[in-house]
mmCIF file of C-alpha atoms in Angstrom:
data_model
loop_
_atom_site.group_PDB
_atom_site.id
_atom_site.type_symbol
_atom_site.label_atom_id
_atom_site.label_comp_id
_atom_site.label_asym_id
_atom_site.label_seq_id
_atom_site.Cartn_x
_atom_site.Cartn_y
_atom_site.Cartn_z
ATOM 1 C CA MET A 1 -4.025 -6.321 27.993
ATOM 2 C CA THR A 2 -1.215 -6.135 25.433
ATOM 3 C CA ALA A 3 -1.844 -3.580 22.696
ATOM 4 C CA PRO A 4 -2.405 -5.141 19.252
ATOM 5 C CA LYS A 5 0.417 -5.036 16.753
ATOM 6 C CA SER A 6 0.032 -2.395 14.098
ATOM 7 C CA VAL A 7 0.763 -1.893 10.405
ATOM 8 C CA LEU A 8 1.134 1.341 8.441
ATOM 9 C CA VAL A 9 0.447 1.589 4.711
ATOM 10 C CA ILE A 10 1.531 4.768 2.930
ATOM 11 C CA SER A 11 -0.470 5.010 -0.296
ATOM 12 C CA ALA A 12 0.041 7.723 -2.907
ATOM 13 C CA HIS A 13 -3.525 7.596 -4.211
ATOM 14 C CA ALA A 14 -6.919 6.440 -3.020
ATOM 15 C CA ALA A 15 -6.888 3.020 -4.692
ATOM 16 C CA ASP A 16 -3.214 2.033 -4.497
ATOM 17 C CA PHE A 17 -3.559 0.288 -1.147
ATOM 18 C CA VAL A 18 -6.418 -1.810 -2.548
ATOM 19 C CA TRP A 19 -4.776 -3.192 -5.704
ATOM 20 C CA ARG A 20 -1.299 -3.646 -4.320
ATOM 21 C CA CYS A 21 -1.629 -4.792 -0.706
ATOM 22 C CA GLY A 22 -5.340 -5.226 0.010
ATOM 23 C CA GLY A 23 -4.774 -8.894 0.775
ATOM 24 C CA ALA A 24 -1.982 -8.134 3.239
ATOM 25 C CA ILE A 25 -4.216 -5.575 4.941
ATOM 26 C CA ALA A 26 -7.186 -7.952 5.263
ATOM 27 C CA LEU A 27 -5.040 -10.903 6.356
ATOM 28 C CA HIS A 28 -3.255 -8.977 9.099
ATOM 29 C CA ALA A 29 -6.482 -7.343 10.260
ATOM 30 C CA GLN A 30 -7.898 -10.861 10.573
ATOM 31 C CA LYS A 31 -4.860 -11.814 12.662
ATOM 32 C CA GLY A 32 -5.570 -8.967 15.085
ATOM 33 C CA TYR A 33 -3.285 -6.228 13.756
ATOM 34 C CA ASP A 34 -4.518 -2.640 13.698
ATOM 35 C CA VAL A 35 -3.909 -1.495 10.124
ATOM 36 C CA THR A 36 -3.633 2.236 9.431
ATOM 37 C CA VAL A 37 -3.686 3.504 5.853
ATOM 38 C CA ALA A 38 -2.232 6.942 5.144
ATOM 39 C CA CYS A 39 -3.740 7.963 1.811
ATOM 40 C CA LEU A 40 -1.776 10.984 0.584
ATOM 41 C CA SER A 41 -4.186 11.928 -2.219
ATOM 42 C CA PHE A 42 -7.434 10.766 -3.769
ATOM 43 C CA GLY A 43 -5.869 10.320 -7.209
ATOM 44 C CA GLU A 44 -8.444 12.798 -8.399
ATOM 45 C CA ARG A 45 -6.484 14.220 -11.327
ATOM 46 C CA GLY A 46 -4.482 11.313 -12.655
ATOM 47 C CA GLU A 47 -6.330 8.149 -11.676
ATOM 48 C CA SER A 48 -9.975 9.015 -12.180
ATOM 49 C CA ALA A 49 -10.330 9.188 -15.964
ATOM 50 C CA LYS A 50 -13.695 7.414 -15.958
ATOM 51 C CA LEU A 51 -15.186 10.072 -13.683
ATOM 52 C CA TRP A 52 -13.788 12.970 -15.731
ATOM 53 C CA LYS A 53 -15.214 11.419 -18.902
ATOM 54 C CA GLU A 54 -18.610 11.407 -17.170
ATOM 55 C CA GLY A 55 -18.344 15.193 -16.755
ATOM 56 C CA LYS A 56 -17.764 15.296 -13.008
ATOM 57 C CA SER A 57 -16.229 18.380 -11.352
ATOM 58 C CA LEU A 58 -13.029 18.255 -9.285
ATOM 59 C CA ASP A 59 -14.969 18.367 -6.015
ATOM 60 C CA GLN A 60 -17.282 15.602 -7.213
ATOM 61 C CA VAL A 61 -14.360 13.428 -8.269
ATOM 62 C CA LYS A 62 -12.644 13.874 -4.906
ATOM 63 C CA SER A 63 -15.850 13.109 -3.023
ATOM 64 C CA ILE A 64 -16.454 9.941 -5.028
ATOM 65 C CA ARG A 65 -12.862 8.784 -4.606
ATOM 66 C CA ARG A 66 -13.017 9.393 -0.856
ATOM 67 C CA SER A 67 -16.226 7.360 -0.602
ATOM 68 C CA GLU A 68 -14.672 4.548 -2.646
ATOM 69 C CA ALA A 69 -11.561 4.502 -0.453
ATOM 70 C CA GLU A 70 -13.684 4.420 2.700
ATOM 71 C CA ALA A 71 -15.795 1.537 1.376
ATOM 72 C CA ALA A 72 -12.680 -0.400 0.335
ATOM 73 C CA ALA A 73 -11.029 0.210 3.698
ATOM 74 C CA LYS A 74 -14.123 -1.093 5.471
ATOM 75 C CA ALA A 75 -14.157 -4.226 3.315
ATOM 76 C CA LEU A 76 -10.523 -4.906 4.180
ATOM 77 C CA GLY A 77 -10.905 -4.314 7.920
ATOM 78 C CA VAL A 78 -8.740 -1.183 8.015
ATOM 79 C CA HIS A 79 -8.563 0.175 11.558
ATOM 80 C CA ARG A 80 -7.900 3.776 10.515
ATOM 81 C CA LEU A 81 -7.934 5.543 7.153
ATOM 82 C CA GLU A 82 -6.091 8.859 7.277
ATOM 83 C CA CYS A 83 -6.744 10.982 4.161
ATOM 84 C CA PHE A 84 -4.161 13.743 3.711
ATOM 85 C CA ASP A 85 -5.807 15.216 0.558
ATOM 86 C CA LEU A 86 -2.557 16.667 -0.823
ATOM 87 C CA GLY A 87 -3.420 16.508 -4.516
ATOM 88 C CA ASP A 88 -1.834 14.368 -7.213
ATOM 89 C CA TYR A 89 -0.089 14.602 -10.585
ATOM 90 C CA PRO A 90 2.106 15.798 -9.080
ATOM 91 C CA LEU A 91 1.919 14.765 -5.458
ATOM 92 C CA HIS A 92 3.948 17.106 -3.245
ATOM 93 C CA LEU A 93 4.427 17.297 0.521
ATOM 94 C CA GLU A 94 5.410 20.484 2.316
ATOM 95 C CA GLN A 95 7.555 20.198 5.443
ATOM 96 C CA SER A 96 4.441 20.454 7.617
ATOM 97 C CA ASP A 97 2.871 17.544 5.719
ATOM 98 C CA LYS A 98 5.975 15.419 6.323
ATOM 99 C CA MET A 99 5.910 16.225 10.023
ATOM 100 C CA ARG A 100 2.235 15.260 10.182
ATOM 101 C CA LEU A 101 3.175 11.915 8.645
ATOM 102 C CA VAL A 102 6.087 11.504 11.086
ATOM 103 C CA ASP A 103 3.654 12.090 13.968
ATOM 104 C CA LEU A 104 1.385 9.399 12.527
ATOM 105 C CA VAL A 105 4.270 6.927 12.225
ATOM 106 C CA ARG A 106 5.234 7.503 15.848
ATOM 107 C CA GLU A 107 1.637 7.232 16.983
ATOM 108 C CA VAL A 108 1.034 3.983 15.106
ATOM 109 C CA GLN A 109 4.421 2.391 15.974
ATOM 110 C CA PRO A 110 4.073 -0.098 13.121
ATOM 111 C CA ALA A 111 5.508 -3.593 13.247
ATOM 112 C CA PHE A 112 6.085 -3.096 9.518
ATOM 113 C CA MET A 113 5.278 -0.561 6.811
ATOM 114 C CA LEU A 114 4.118 -0.888 3.192
ATOM 115 C CA SER A 115 4.569 1.472 0.269
ATOM 116 C CA HIS A 116 5.403 1.691 -3.450
ATOM 117 C CA SER A 117 8.350 0.595 -5.585
ATOM 118 C CA GLN A 118 11.393 2.863 -5.447
ATOM 119 C CA TYR A 119 11.320 3.517 -9.201
ATOM 120 C CA ASP A 120 8.289 4.202 -11.374
ATOM 121 C CA PRO A 121 8.824 6.253 -14.552
ATOM 122 C CA TYR A 122 5.125 5.916 -15.434
ATOM 123 C CA ASN A 123 3.937 7.494 -12.184
ATOM 124 C CA THR A 124 6.420 9.616 -10.269
ATOM 125 C CA ASP A 125 3.844 10.102 -7.463
ATOM 126 C CA HIS A 126 4.497 6.469 -6.525
ATOM 127 C CA MET A 127 8.269 6.597 -6.206
ATOM 128 C CA TYR A 128 8.020 10.016 -4.523
ATOM 129 C CA THR A 129 5.760 8.436 -1.904
ATOM 130 C CA THR A 130 8.330 5.758 -1.091
ATOM 131 C CA GLN A 131 11.053 8.408 -0.832
ATOM 132 C CA ILE A 132 8.788 10.167 1.669
ATOM 133 C CA ALA A 133 8.118 6.882 3.521
ATOM 134 C CA LEU A 134 11.858 6.315 3.971
ATOM 135 C CA GLU A 135 12.392 9.905 5.059
ATOM 136 C CA VAL A 136 9.633 9.933 7.669
ATOM 137 C CA ARG A 137 10.760 6.520 8.973
ATOM 138 C CA MET A 138 14.244 7.984 9.473
ATOM 139 C CA ILE A 139 12.937 11.111 11.220
ATOM 140 C CA ALA A 140 10.619 9.064 13.456
ATOM 141 C CA GLN A 141 13.678 7.106 14.649
ATOM 142 C CA ALA A 142 15.576 10.251 15.652
ATOM 143 C CA TRP A 143 15.739 10.865 19.407
ATOM 144 C CA GLY A 144 16.262 14.573 18.788
ATOM 145 C CA HIS A 145 12.999 14.970 16.869
ATOM 146 C CA ASN A 146 10.291 16.121 19.287
ATOM 147 C CA PRO A 147 11.973 14.733 22.421
ATOM 148 C CA GLY A 148 9.453 13.118 24.733
ATOM 149 C CA GLN A 149 7.572 11.292 21.986
ATOM 150 C CA THR A 150 7.984 7.544 21.687
ATOM 151 C CA VAL A 151 10.778 6.916 19.210
ATOM 152 C CA LEU A 152 10.173 4.509 16.325
ATOM 153 C CA GLY A 153 12.048 1.208 16.286
ATOM 154 C CA ALA A 154 13.127 -0.384 12.995
ATOM 155 C CA PRO A 155 10.041 -1.604 11.132
ATOM 156 C CA GLN A 156 10.611 -3.338 7.810
ATOM 157 C CA LEU A 157 9.454 -1.405 4.771
ATOM 158 C CA TYR A 158 7.868 -3.712 2.219
ATOM 159 C CA LEU A 159 7.451 -2.407 -1.320
ATOM 160 C CA PHE A 160 4.284 -3.698 -2.936
ATOM 161 C CA GLU A 161 4.025 -4.618 -6.598
ATOM 162 C CA PRO A 162 3.897 -1.782 -9.162
ATOM 163 C CA HIS A 163 1.608 -1.821 -12.168
ATOM 164 C CA GLN A 164 4.239 -2.531 -14.837
ATOM 165 C CA THR A 165 6.600 -4.669 -12.822
ATOM 166 C CA GLU A 166 9.355 -5.309 -15.358
ATOM 167 C CA GLN A 167 9.980 -1.570 -15.930
ATOM 168 C CA MET A 168 10.266 -0.716 -12.241
ATOM 169 C CA GLY A 169 13.258 -2.729 -11.066
ATOM 170 C CA TRP A 170 10.994 -4.296 -8.450
ATOM 171 C CA LYS A 171 12.152 -7.741 -7.338
ATOM 172 C CA PRO A 172 9.919 -9.593 -4.852
ATOM 173 C CA ASP A 173 11.590 -11.531 -2.042
ATOM 174 C CA THR A 174 8.401 -12.305 -0.097
ATOM 175 C CA PHE A 175 5.155 -13.921 -1.232
ATOM 176 C CA LEU A 176 2.076 -13.769 0.986
ATOM 177 C CA ASP A 177 -0.809 -16.237 0.654
ATOM 178 C CA ILE A 178 -3.985 -14.127 0.631
ATOM 179 C CA THR A 179 -6.354 -16.934 -0.384
ATOM 180 C CA PRO A 180 -8.245 -16.842 2.960
ATOM 181 C CA VAL A 181 -9.114 -13.152 2.462
ATOM 182 C CA TRP A 182 -9.413 -13.030 -1.313
ATOM 183 C CA GLU A 183 -13.146 -12.294 -1.263
ATOM 184 C CA GLN A 184 -12.473 -9.261 0.935
ATOM 185 C CA LYS A 185 -9.822 -7.977 -1.449
ATOM 186 C CA ARG A 186 -12.080 -8.538 -4.442
ATOM 187 C CA ALA A 187 -14.900 -6.665 -2.690
ATOM 188 C CA ALA A 188 -12.531 -3.782 -1.958
ATOM 189 C CA MET A 189 -11.414 -3.742 -5.598
ATOM 190 C CA GLU A 190 -15.018 -3.589 -6.737
ATOM 191 C CA ALA A 191 -15.583 -0.622 -4.423
ATOM 192 C CA MET A 192 -13.199 1.341 -6.668
ATOM 193 C CA GLY A 193 -15.768 2.135 -9.348
ATOM 194 C CA GLY A 194 -13.560 4.798 -10.918
ATOM 195 C CA GLN A 195 -11.062 2.159 -12.085
ATOM 196 C CA VAL A 196 -13.172 -0.805 -13.199
ATOM 197 C CA HIS A 197 -10.573 -1.695 -15.828
ATOM 198 C CA LEU A 198 -8.175 -2.837 -13.089
ATOM 199 C CA TRP A 199 -10.443 -5.384 -11.372
ATOM 200 C CA GLU A 200 -9.560 -8.307 -13.602
ATOM 201 C CA TYR A 201 -5.972 -7.208 -14.077
ATOM 202 C CA TYR A 202 -5.200 -7.414 -10.363
ATOM 203 C CA THR A 203 -7.114 -10.681 -10.079
ATOM 204 C CA ARG A 204 -4.711 -12.128 -12.638
ATOM 205 C CA VAL A 205 -1.710 -10.661 -10.792
ATOM 206 C CA ALA A 206 -2.846 -12.393 -7.578
ATOM 207 C CA GLN A 207 -3.206 -15.695 -9.424
ATOM 208 C CA GLN A 208 0.256 -15.360 -10.951
ATOM 209 C CA ARG A 209 1.825 -14.619 -7.571
ATOM 210 C CA ALA A 210 0.008 -17.652 -6.149
ATOM 211 C CA ASN A 211 1.899 -19.794 -8.633
ATOM 212 C CA HIS A 212 5.157 -18.265 -7.415
ATOM 213 C CA PHE A 213 4.118 -18.874 -3.812
ATOM 214 C CA LYS A 214 3.521 -22.562 -4.553
ATOM 215 C CA ARG A 215 6.799 -22.929 -6.440
ATOM 216 C CA ASN A 216 8.834 -21.284 -3.683
ATOM 217 C CA SER A 217 7.120 -23.187 -0.877
ATOM 218 C CA GLY A 218 8.242 -26.518 -2.267
ATOM 219 C CA GLY A 219 6.864 -26.787 -5.758
ATOM 220 C CA MET A 220 5.996 -30.255 -7.057
ATOM 221 C CA SER A 221 7.788 -31.936 -4.164
ATOM 222 C CA GLY A 222 5.251 -30.789 -1.618
ATOM 223 C CA GLY A 223 4.647 -27.081 -2.017
ATOM 224 C CA ARG A 224 1.701 -25.512 -0.268
ATOM 225 C CA ASP A 225 -1.364 -24.896 -2.388
ATOM 226 C CA CYS A 226 -2.298 -21.268 -2.946
ATOM 227 C CA LYS A 227 -4.888 -19.626 -5.186
ATOM 228 C CA TYR A 228 -4.142 -15.937 -4.604
ATOM 229 C CA ALA A 229 -1.006 -14.204 -3.335
ATOM 230 C CA GLU A 230 0.756 -10.844 -3.188
ATOM 231 C CA GLY A 231 4.458 -10.175 -3.651
ATOM 232 C CA PHE A 232 6.656 -7.742 -1.728
ATOM 233 C CA GLN A 233 10.232 -6.498 -1.822
ATOM 234 C CA SER A 234 11.847 -5.765 1.523
ATOM 235 C CA ILE A 235 14.256 -2.857 1.946
ATOM 236 C CA PHE A 236 16.088 -3.617 5.169
ATOM 237 C CA PRO A 237 18.018 -6.694 6.367
ATOM 238 C CA ARG A 238 16.259 -9.073 8.723
ATOM 239 C CA THR A 239 17.797 -9.955 12.085
ATOM 240 C CA VAL A 240 17.512 -13.686 12.848
ATOM 241 C CA ASP A 241 18.779 -16.340 15.252
ATOM 242 C CA GLU A 242 18.503 -19.171 12.764
ATOM 243 C CA LEU A 243 17.741 -19.624 9.076
#
C-alpha cells in the first residue's frame, strides 16, 4: 500500500494551530493525510492569562494547556501531536532543539508545511517560529546533514493568518474552503478553555475569508458558495505544467 501523504504544522504555542489552521488540519485529515503538529510551547506564560487570573501555578497552567491541545488535536483528527515544551515569552530553541525538529521534518516528509507570518511585532515568538521553520526545512534538504537519512524534497510553506493581519504584512494568496469541517474546528476552538475570548473572533475571521473565497472563485458570475474558509500565504514558487 502507498503511504498516506503527510502535513507538518509548526506551532509556536499550544492553541495557534487551532485558531489559524484548524480547518486545514481537519480537512486534510479527512482526505487521508497524516497531519503532525509540532507544538513548540504550551503558551503557558504569555497566552494563558485566564488561568493565571484564577491563581493557577506554572505547572498547573502547563498541564491544562497540554490537555487542551490534546483535546483540540483529537477533534481535528491530528495524527501526531509532538509537544516540545520549550517555554514561551520568549520562545527559544537551542541547537539540539533545532536538530530534533529537523529529524521530525525528515521523518514526516511533509507534502506541505504550515507556520506563522514572517513578521509579528505583537508576538515575536510567532515570527521566530517561522524563521525556525525555514531554517529546519533548509537543513532537512541538505544531503550532508546526517547522511543516510531520507532527504527532504521541497514542500511548500504556507503562512497562516496572524491575529492582527494588517500590521503583519501578511498577504493571502490561497483560500481554503473549510465549511465541511467547520464543526470540528469549532469543537477544537472550544477545547481551548484558556482563551475563550478568541472563539467568536476566529469564527468571524473564517466567515470573512469565506466571502473572499466566494469572490475569488467567480463571485456573482458563478462563484462557489462557502460559509467558512482559511487564508494562507505561500513562500515558494509553484512548479506547474499549465495555468
